[in-house]
Amino acid sequence: MDMSVFDLFKIGIGPSSSHTVGPMVAARRFLLDHGPLEDVTGVTAELYGSLALTGVGHGTDTAVILGLMGETPQDVDPGRVDEMLAEAQLSGELTLLGVKTVPFVRARHLVFHKTENLPEHPNGMRFTLHRAGGDTSKVYYSVGGGFIRAEGEGAAPGNKSGENPAGEPAVPYPFDTMADLLAHGARTALTIPQMLRANELARMPAEQLDAGLDRIWQVMRSCIARGLETSGQLPGGLNVKRRAAKLWQQAQGADRANELPHDALNGVSLYAMAVNEENAAGGRVVTAPTNGAAGIIPAVLKYYAEDCKPLDPVRGVREFLLSAAAIGMLCKRNASISGAEIGCQGEVGVACAMAAAGLVAALGGSNAQIENAAEIGIEHHLGMTCDPIGGLVQIPCIERNGMGAVKAITAASLALKGDGTHFVSLDEVIETMRQTGADMGAKYKETSLGGLAVHVVTVNHAAC
């Protein structure tokens, strides 16, 4: 497995890892790979498939422009995005990577091919640099979770030797399946977070690893806090009101007349919704493993750190993230975490599995219990479609995160109450998710051509 925990958990901005983060990275990479830019006279970006169909709602157009300007998802200031875009639109120019200014009119230089797909993935984009001596073009694909690949690069190999073709150092516990990890654990008596930590230490010093994990948790906590304090209306035209802050205030109030016995978990769902409202507003989030499912892991982590009262929360949070990353790696390698490829089962379903596994690991569960929790998390999201209304990461995405966080805790509880023995293996359910996604109609995979995206809009228009 040639992925790192920091490949799964990337700091970026909303509203989508595949439609915002990935295209921003791809646009910048294209220019870096095809410099110098002194003789460039113009640039064109073309979007295909799901990127074209839901790109405006997902901020793909904005992301491409920012990437061409040289911005990165982890460093761009969300508060300045509108100002930068307004300046570019007013001037009719774009300064590529901050060094070469060329004419740029969004309606002409950013093209949406809504009825065409590129061959390797539903999220395809083509960039072209115009020069006096001839044009240079390159195709890229945004394959979920902010990961991109150029045309012809193929999927990540993840070979079992522990060393990938790019020269990554060999890791002590290579794995392509959960069966591999369980076998390593049986042989060495190490836990899954211990093995994942050892693999990461083959790439970086312990201080760097721990600082990176702590930074991820810090950004997640900050995102929850902002979401629980911010009210108002989400952008995009659906006029969706942010609810997490008001519901949180009510939950902290003295009036408990309508309180239900299960409301102890109400806070967990509100944490998740708070994050995804921040994501929908274009705020700073962590892909976990995607932006559309970014609220589940932070919510369950906060539940662990505060409600479970761990003796060593710092260590527990790190083990949570490492274990969750292992599940995300397996799902990405052996199925997908792209809603445009296999539906929301690959986003909310995978995030639920990651959170469940992380919680079991942090609470001291066995490797078999960690695997069991992850399997439960995915199994009960199989077949979930990705059908966002208006192409926006709002309905049903925000509530799905709240529900996914609660289901993750339930999955962890079920696994911890057992001995790890279960009928369906995680590897089998991941393969089932892959096959289910392949069988799913394209209209249910982040195109806004089916499901809620069509039915609700049609009903609402008919009522008007």
Coordinates of C-alpha atoms in Angstrom, one line a residue:
M1 CA 0.0 0.0 0.0
D2 CA 1.7 3.2 -1.2
M3 CA -0.6 5.6 0.5
S4 CA 0.1 7.7 3.7
V5 CA -2.3 8.8 6.4
F6 CA -1.8 12.3 5.0
D7 CA -3.1 11.2 1.6
L8 CA -6.4 10.3 3.1
F9 CA -6.6 13.3 5.5
K10 CA -5.8 16.5 3.5
I11 CA -6.5 20.0 4.7
G12 CA -8.5 21.9 2.0
I13 CA -11.6 23.9 1.4
G14 CA -15.2 23.0 0.5
P15 CA -17.5 22.1 -0.9
S16 CA -16.1 18.9 -2.6
S17 CA -12.8 17.0 -2.6
S18 CA -13.3 15.5 -6.0
H19 CA -14.9 18.6 -7.6
T20 CA -13.1 21.4 -5.8
V21 CA -9.9 20.2 -4.2
G22 CA -8.9 17.8 -7.1
P23 CA -9.5 20.2 -9.9
M24 CA -7.6 23.0 -8.1
V25 CA -4.6 20.7 -7.7
A26 CA -4.9 19.5 -11.3
A27 CA -5.0 23.0 -12.8
R28 CA -1.9 24.0 -10.8
R29 CA -0.1 20.8 -11.6
F30 CA -0.7 21.3 -15.3
L31 CA 1.0 24.6 -15.3
L32 CA 3.9 23.4 -13.2
D33 CA 4.4 20.5 -15.5
H34 CA 4.2 22.5 -18.7
G35 CA 6.3 25.6 -17.9
P36 CA 8.0 27.9 -18.4
L37 CA 5.1 30.2 -19.2
E38 CA 6.7 33.2 -20.8
D39 CA 5.5 32.5 -24.3
V40 CA 1.9 31.5 -23.3
T41 CA -0.8 33.5 -24.8
G42 CA -3.9 31.9 -23.2
V43 CA -5.3 28.9 -21.4
T44 CA -8.5 26.9 -21.7
A45 CA -10.0 24.4 -19.2
E46 CA -12.6 21.9 -20.3
L47 CA -14.7 19.8 -17.8
Y48 CA -16.4 16.5 -18.6
G49 CA -18.9 14.1 -17.1
S50 CA -19.8 14.7 -13.4
L51 CA -17.5 17.7 -13.2
A52 CA -19.5 19.4 -16.0
L53 CA -22.9 18.3 -14.8
T54 CA -22.5 19.4 -11.1
G55 CA -19.4 21.5 -11.4
V56 CA -21.0 24.9 -10.7
G57 CA -22.8 23.7 -7.6
H58 CA -19.6 22.0 -6.4
G59 CA -17.4 25.0 -7.1
T60 CA -15.3 23.3 -9.8
D61 CA -15.2 26.4 -11.9
T62 CA -13.9 28.4 -9.0
A63 CA -11.4 25.8 -8.1
V64 CA -10.0 25.6 -11.6
I65 CA -9.5 29.3 -11.8
L66 CA -7.8 29.4 -8.3
G67 CA -5.5 26.5 -9.3
L68 CA -4.5 28.3 -12.5
M69 CA -3.7 31.3 -10.3
G70 CA -1.3 29.1 -8.3
E71 CA -3.5 28.6 -5.2
T72 CA -3.5 25.3 -3.3
P73 CA -6.4 23.9 -1.3
Q74 CA -4.4 23.8 2.0
D75 CA -3.1 27.4 1.7
V76 CA -5.8 29.4 -0.1
D77 CA -7.7 31.8 2.2
P78 CA -11.4 30.9 2.0
G79 CA -12.2 34.5 3.1
R80 CA -10.5 36.0 0.0
V81 CA -11.8 33.6 -2.7
D82 CA -14.7 35.8 -3.7
E83 CA -12.4 38.9 -3.9
M84 CA -9.8 37.1 -6.0
L85 CA -12.4 35.8 -8.4
A86 CA -14.1 39.2 -8.7
E87 CA -10.8 40.8 -9.6
A88 CA -10.1 38.3 -12.3
Q89 CA -13.6 38.7 -13.8
L90 CA -13.5 42.4 -13.7
S91 CA -10.1 42.6 -15.5
G92 CA -10.8 39.8 -17.9
E93 CA -7.3 38.4 -17.2
L94 CA -5.7 35.7 -15.2
T95 CA -2.2 35.7 -13.8
L96 CA -1.0 32.1 -14.2
L97 CA 0.9 30.9 -11.1
G98 CA 1.2 34.5 -10.3
V99 CA 3.8 35.1 -13.0
K100 CA 2.2 35.3 -16.5
T101 CA -1.0 37.3 -17.2
V102 CA -3.2 36.1 -20.1
P103 CA -6.7 37.0 -21.2
F104 CA -9.4 34.9 -19.4
V105 CA -13.1 35.1 -19.8
R106 CA -14.9 32.4 -17.9
A107 CA -17.7 31.9 -20.4
R108 CA -15.1 31.4 -23.2
H109 CA -12.1 29.8 -21.5
L110 CA -13.9 27.5 -19.1
V111 CA -16.0 24.9 -21.1
F112 CA -18.5 22.5 -19.7
H113 CA -19.1 19.3 -21.8
K114 CA -22.2 18.0 -20.1
T115 CA -23.0 15.2 -22.5
E116 CA -19.4 13.9 -22.9
N117 CA -17.2 11.7 -20.7
L118 CA -13.5 11.0 -20.9
P119 CA -12.6 7.3 -20.9
E120 CA -10.8 6.7 -17.6
H121 CA -13.1 8.3 -15.0
P122 CA -16.3 10.3 -14.8
N123 CA -14.4 13.3 -13.3
G124 CA -12.3 14.3 -16.3
M125 CA -10.8 17.6 -17.3
R126 CA -8.6 18.8 -20.2
F127 CA -6.3 21.9 -19.9
T128 CA -4.7 23.6 -22.9
L129 CA -2.0 26.2 -23.0
H130 CA -2.0 28.3 -26.1
R131 CA 1.4 29.4 -27.5
A132 CA 2.5 31.0 -30.8
G133 CA 4.4 27.8 -31.6
G134 CA 1.4 25.5 -30.9
D135 CA -0.9 24.3 -28.2
T136 CA -0.1 22.0 -25.3
S137 CA -2.9 19.9 -23.8
K138 CA -3.2 17.4 -21.0
V139 CA -6.0 15.4 -19.5
Y140 CA -6.4 14.8 -15.7
Y141 CA -8.9 12.9 -13.6
S142 CA -10.1 13.7 -10.1
V143 CA -10.6 10.3 -8.7
G144 CA -12.1 11.1 -5.2
G145 CA -10.8 12.5 -1.9
G146 CA -8.7 15.1 -3.6
F147 CA -6.6 12.5 -5.4
I148 CA -5.8 13.2 -9.1
R149 CA -4.0 11.4 -11.8
A150 CA -2.9 12.3 -15.3
E151 CA -4.3 10.4 -18.3
G152 CA -2.5 7.1 -18.7
E153 CA -1.0 7.1 -15.2
G154 CA -3.4 4.4 -14.0
A155 CA -4.5 3.7 -10.5
A156 CA -2.1 3.6 -7.6
P157 CA -0.3 0.2 -7.7
G158 CA -0.2 -0.5 -4.0
N159 CA 2.1 -3.5 -4.4
K160 CA 2.8 -5.8 -1.5
S161 CA 6.6 -5.3 -1.7
G162 CA 6.2 -2.2 0.4
E163 CA 8.0 -0.1 -2.2
N164 CA 6.2 1.7 -5.0
P165 CA 7.6 2.6 -8.4
A166 CA 8.1 6.3 -7.4
G167 CA 10.8 5.2 -5.0
E168 CA 8.9 5.4 -1.7
P169 CA 10.8 3.7 1.1
A170 CA 9.8 0.1 1.9
V171 CA 7.4 -0.1 4.8
P172 CA 7.6 -2.9 7.4
Y173 CA 3.9 -3.9 7.1
P174 CA 2.8 -3.7 3.5
F175 CA -0.8 -4.6 2.8
D176 CA -3.3 -4.6 0.0
T177 CA -6.2 -6.2 1.9
M178 CA -7.4 -6.4 5.5
A179 CA -6.4 -10.0 5.4
D180 CA -2.8 -8.9 5.0
L181 CA -3.0 -6.6 8.0
L182 CA -4.7 -9.2 10.2
A183 CA -1.9 -11.7 9.2
H184 CA 0.8 -9.2 10.1
G185 CA -1.0 -8.7 13.4
A186 CA -1.3 -12.4 14.2
R187 CA 2.4 -12.9 13.4
T188 CA 3.8 -9.9 15.4
A189 CA 1.1 -9.3 18.1
L190 CA 0.9 -5.7 16.9
T191 CA -2.3 -3.7 16.7
I192 CA -3.5 -2.0 13.5
P193 CA -2.6 1.5 14.7
Q194 CA 0.9 0.3 15.7
M195 CA 1.5 -1.2 12.3
L196 CA 0.2 1.9 10.5
R197 CA 2.5 4.0 12.7
A198 CA 5.5 1.9 11.9
N199 CA 4.7 2.3 8.1
E200 CA 4.5 6.1 8.5
L201 CA 7.8 6.2 10.4
A202 CA 9.4 4.6 7.4
R203 CA 8.5 7.8 5.6
M204 CA 9.0 10.5 8.2
P205 CA 10.4 11.2 11.7
A206 CA 8.1 10.6 14.7
E207 CA 7.9 14.3 15.5
Q208 CA 6.7 15.1 12.0
L209 CA 4.1 12.3 12.1
D210 CA 2.7 13.3 15.4
A211 CA 2.6 17.0 14.5
G212 CA 0.8 16.2 11.3
L213 CA -1.8 14.1 13.1
D214 CA -2.3 16.7 15.8
R215 CA -2.7 19.4 13.1
I216 CA -5.4 17.3 11.3
W217 CA -7.3 17.1 14.6
Q218 CA -6.9 20.8 15.3
V219 CA -8.4 21.7 11.9
M220 CA -11.3 19.3 12.5
R221 CA -12.0 20.8 15.9
S222 CA -11.9 24.3 14.6
C223 CA -14.2 23.4 11.8
I224 CA -16.8 21.9 14.3
A225 CA -16.5 25.1 16.5
R226 CA -17.1 27.4 13.5
G227 CA -20.0 25.4 12.4
L228 CA -21.6 25.4 15.8
E229 CA -21.3 29.2 16.0
T230 CA -22.3 30.2 12.5
S231 CA -25.9 30.7 11.3
G232 CA -27.3 32.1 8.1
Q233 CA -28.0 30.8 4.7
L234 CA -25.8 28.6 2.6
P235 CA -24.7 29.8 -0.9
G236 CA -25.8 28.2 -4.1
G237 CA -29.4 29.2 -4.7
L238 CA -31.3 26.5 -2.7
N239 CA -31.7 28.9 0.2
V240 CA -30.8 26.2 2.7
K241 CA -30.5 27.5 6.2
R242 CA -27.7 26.4 8.5
R243 CA -29.2 24.5 11.4
A244 CA -26.3 23.2 13.5
A245 CA -25.7 26.4 15.5
K246 CA -29.4 26.9 16.4
L247 CA -29.9 23.2 17.3
W248 CA -26.7 23.2 19.4
Q249 CA -27.9 26.3 21.3
Q250 CA -31.2 24.5 21.9
A251 CA -29.4 21.4 23.1
Q252 CA -27.5 23.5 25.6
G253 CA -30.6 25.3 26.9
A254 CA -32.7 24.6 30.0
D255 CA -35.8 23.6 28.1
R256 CA -35.7 19.8 27.8
A257 CA -39.4 19.3 27.4
N258 CA -38.9 17.5 24.0
E259 CA -35.8 15.6 25.0
L260 CA -35.7 12.0 23.9
P261 CA -33.8 9.1 25.6
H262 CA -31.3 8.9 22.7
D263 CA -30.5 12.6 22.6
A264 CA -27.1 11.9 24.1
L265 CA -26.0 11.2 20.5
N266 CA -27.7 14.3 19.3
G267 CA -24.5 16.2 19.8
V268 CA -22.6 13.8 17.6
S269 CA -24.9 14.4 14.7
L270 CA -24.7 18.1 15.2
Y271 CA -20.9 18.1 15.2
A272 CA -21.1 16.3 11.8
M273 CA -23.7 18.6 10.4
A274 CA -21.7 21.6 11.6
V275 CA -18.6 20.5 9.6
N276 CA -20.6 19.8 6.5
E277 CA -22.3 23.2 6.7
E278 CA -18.9 24.7 6.8
N279 CA -17.9 22.6 3.8
A280 CA -21.0 23.7 1.9
A281 CA -20.1 27.3 2.6
G282 CA -16.6 26.8 1.1
G283 CA -14.8 26.8 4.5
R284 CA -11.7 25.1 5.7
V285 CA -12.2 21.3 6.2
V286 CA -10.2 18.1 6.2
T287 CA -11.0 15.5 3.5
A288 CA -12.0 12.4 5.6
P289 CA -11.8 10.7 3.2
T290 CA -13.8 13.2 1.0
N291 CA -15.3 16.6 1.6
G292 CA -18.8 15.3 1.1
A293 CA -18.3 13.0 4.0
A294 CA -16.0 15.3 6.0
G295 CA -18.2 15.6 9.1
I296 CA -18.3 12.0 10.2
I297 CA -14.8 11.4 11.5
P298 CA -14.4 14.7 13.3
A299 CA -17.8 14.2 15.0
V300 CA -16.9 10.7 16.2
L301 CA -13.4 11.9 17.2
K302 CA -14.9 14.6 19.3
Y303 CA -17.3 12.1 20.9
Y304 CA -14.2 9.9 21.7
A305 CA -12.1 12.7 23.1
E306 CA -14.8 14.3 25.2
D307 CA -17.5 11.8 26.0
C308 CA -15.5 8.6 26.3
K309 CA -13.2 10.3 28.8
P310 CA -10.0 8.5 27.6
L311 CA -6.9 8.4 29.9
D312 CA -4.6 9.5 27.1
P313 CA -6.7 11.4 24.5
V314 CA -3.7 12.6 22.5
R315 CA -2.5 9.1 21.9
G316 CA -6.0 7.9 21.3
V317 CA -6.7 10.5 18.7
R318 CA -3.5 9.6 16.8
E319 CA -4.4 5.9 16.9
F320 CA -7.9 6.7 15.8
L321 CA -6.7 8.6 12.7
L322 CA -4.1 5.9 11.8
S323 CA -6.6 3.1 12.1
A324 CA -9.3 5.1 10.1
A325 CA -6.7 5.8 7.4
A326 CA -6.0 2.1 7.0
I327 CA -9.7 1.5 6.2
G328 CA -9.7 4.4 3.8
M329 CA -6.6 3.1 2.0
L330 CA -8.2 -0.3 1.5
C331 CA -11.5 1.2 0.2
K332 CA -9.7 3.5 -2.2
R333 CA -7.4 0.8 -3.5
N334 CA -9.9 -2.0 -3.9
A335 CA -13.1 0.0 -4.7
S336 CA -13.4 3.8 -4.7
I337 CA -14.0 6.8 -2.6
S338 CA -15.5 8.8 -5.5
G339 CA -19.2 9.5 -5.5
A340 CA -19.0 10.0 -9.2
E341 CA -17.7 6.4 -9.6
I342 CA -19.6 4.4 -7.1
G343 CA -22.1 6.7 -5.4
C344 CA -22.3 7.9 -1.8
Q345 CA -21.6 4.5 -0.4
G346 CA -18.0 5.3 -1.3
E347 CA -18.1 8.6 0.6
V348 CA -20.4 8.5 3.6
G349 CA -20.2 4.7 3.7
V350 CA -16.5 4.7 3.8
A351 CA -16.3 7.6 6.2
C352 CA -18.6 5.7 8.6
A353 CA -16.4 2.6 8.4
M354 CA -13.3 4.6 9.0
A355 CA -14.8 6.3 12.0
A356 CA -16.1 3.1 13.4
A357 CA -12.7 1.4 13.1
G358 CA -10.9 4.4 14.5
L359 CA -13.2 4.5 17.6
V360 CA -12.7 0.8 18.3
A361 CA -8.9 1.2 18.0
A362 CA -8.8 4.2 20.2
L363 CA -10.9 2.3 22.8
G364 CA -8.4 -0.5 22.8
G365 CA -10.3 -3.0 20.6
S366 CA -8.6 -6.0 19.0
N367 CA -7.7 -6.1 15.3
A368 CA -10.6 -8.4 14.6
Q369 CA -13.0 -5.9 16.4
I370 CA -11.5 -3.0 14.3
E371 CA -12.2 -5.0 11.1
N372 CA -15.7 -5.9 12.3
A373 CA -16.6 -2.3 13.0
A374 CA -15.4 -1.2 9.6
E375 CA -17.3 -4.0 7.9
I376 CA -20.5 -3.0 9.7
G377 CA -20.1 0.6 8.7
I378 CA -19.8 -0.1 5.0
E379 CA -22.3 -3.0 4.8
H380 CA -25.2 -0.8 6.0
H381 CA -24.5 1.9 3.4
L382 CA -24.3 -0.4 0.4
G383 CA -26.1 1.0 -2.6
M384 CA -26.4 4.6 -1.3
T385 CA -26.7 6.9 -4.3
C386 CA -25.1 10.3 -4.8
D387 CA -27.9 12.5 -5.9
P388 CA -27.3 16.1 -4.6
I389 CA -30.1 18.5 -5.3
G390 CA -28.9 21.3 -7.6
G391 CA -25.4 19.7 -7.7
L392 CA -24.8 21.3 -4.3
V393 CA -23.2 19.5 -1.3
Q394 CA -26.1 20.3 0.9
I395 CA -29.2 18.1 0.4
P396 CA -29.0 15.2 1.4
C397 CA -25.3 15.4 2.2
I398 CA -25.4 17.4 5.4
E399 CA -27.9 15.2 7.2
R400 CA -26.2 12.1 5.8
N401 CA -23.1 13.0 7.7
G402 CA -25.1 13.4 10.9
M403 CA -26.7 10.0 10.4
G404 CA -23.3 8.4 9.4
A405 CA -21.6 9.6 12.6
V406 CA -24.3 8.0 14.7
K407 CA -24.1 4.8 12.7
A408 CA -20.3 4.7 13.2
I409 CA -20.7 4.7 16.9
T410 CA -23.4 2.0 16.7
A411 CA -21.1 -0.1 14.6
A412 CA -18.2 0.4 17.0
S413 CA -20.4 -0.6 19.9
L414 CA -21.6 -3.8 18.2
A415 CA -18.0 -4.7 17.4
L416 CA -16.7 -4.1 20.9
K417 CA -19.5 -6.2 22.4
G418 CA -18.4 -9.1 20.3
D419 CA -15.1 -11.1 20.0
G420 CA -14.4 -10.0 16.5
T421 CA -16.0 -13.1 14.9
H422 CA -18.4 -12.2 12.0
F423 CA -19.7 -13.7 8.9
V424 CA -18.8 -11.1 6.2
S425 CA -15.2 -9.9 6.0
L426 CA -14.2 -6.3 5.4
D427 CA -12.5 -7.4 2.1
E428 CA -15.7 -9.0 0.9
V429 CA -17.8 -6.0 1.7
I430 CA -15.4 -3.7 0.0
E431 CA -15.5 -5.8 -3.1
T432 CA -19.3 -5.9 -2.9
M433 CA -19.3 -2.1 -2.7
R434 CA -17.1 -1.9 -5.8
Q435 CA -19.4 -4.2 -7.8
T436 CA -22.5 -2.4 -6.5
G437 CA -21.1 0.9 -7.8
A438 CA -20.3 -0.6 -11.1
D439 CA -23.9 -1.8 -11.4
M440 CA -25.4 1.5 -10.3
G441 CA -26.8 3.7 -13.1
A442 CA -24.8 6.8 -13.9
K443 CA -27.7 9.1 -13.0
Y444 CA -27.2 8.1 -9.4
K445 CA -23.5 8.9 -9.3
E446 CA -23.0 12.6 -8.7
T447 CA -24.6 13.8 -11.9
S448 CA -27.8 15.3 -10.4
L449 CA -29.7 13.5 -13.2
G450 CA -31.6 11.1 -10.9
G451 CA -33.0 10.4 -7.5
L452 CA -33.6 13.4 -5.1
A453 CA -31.8 15.7 -7.5
V454 CA -34.6 15.2 -10.1
H455 CA -37.7 14.3 -8.0
V456 CA -37.5 17.1 -5.5
V457 CA -36.7 19.8 -8.1
T458 CA -39.6 18.5 -10.3
V459 CA -42.1 18.5 -7.4
N460 CA -41.0 21.9 -6.2
H461 CA -41.3 23.4 -9.7
A462 CA -44.7 21.8 -10.2
A463 CA -45.9 23.3 -6.9
C464 CA -44.9 26.8 -7.9

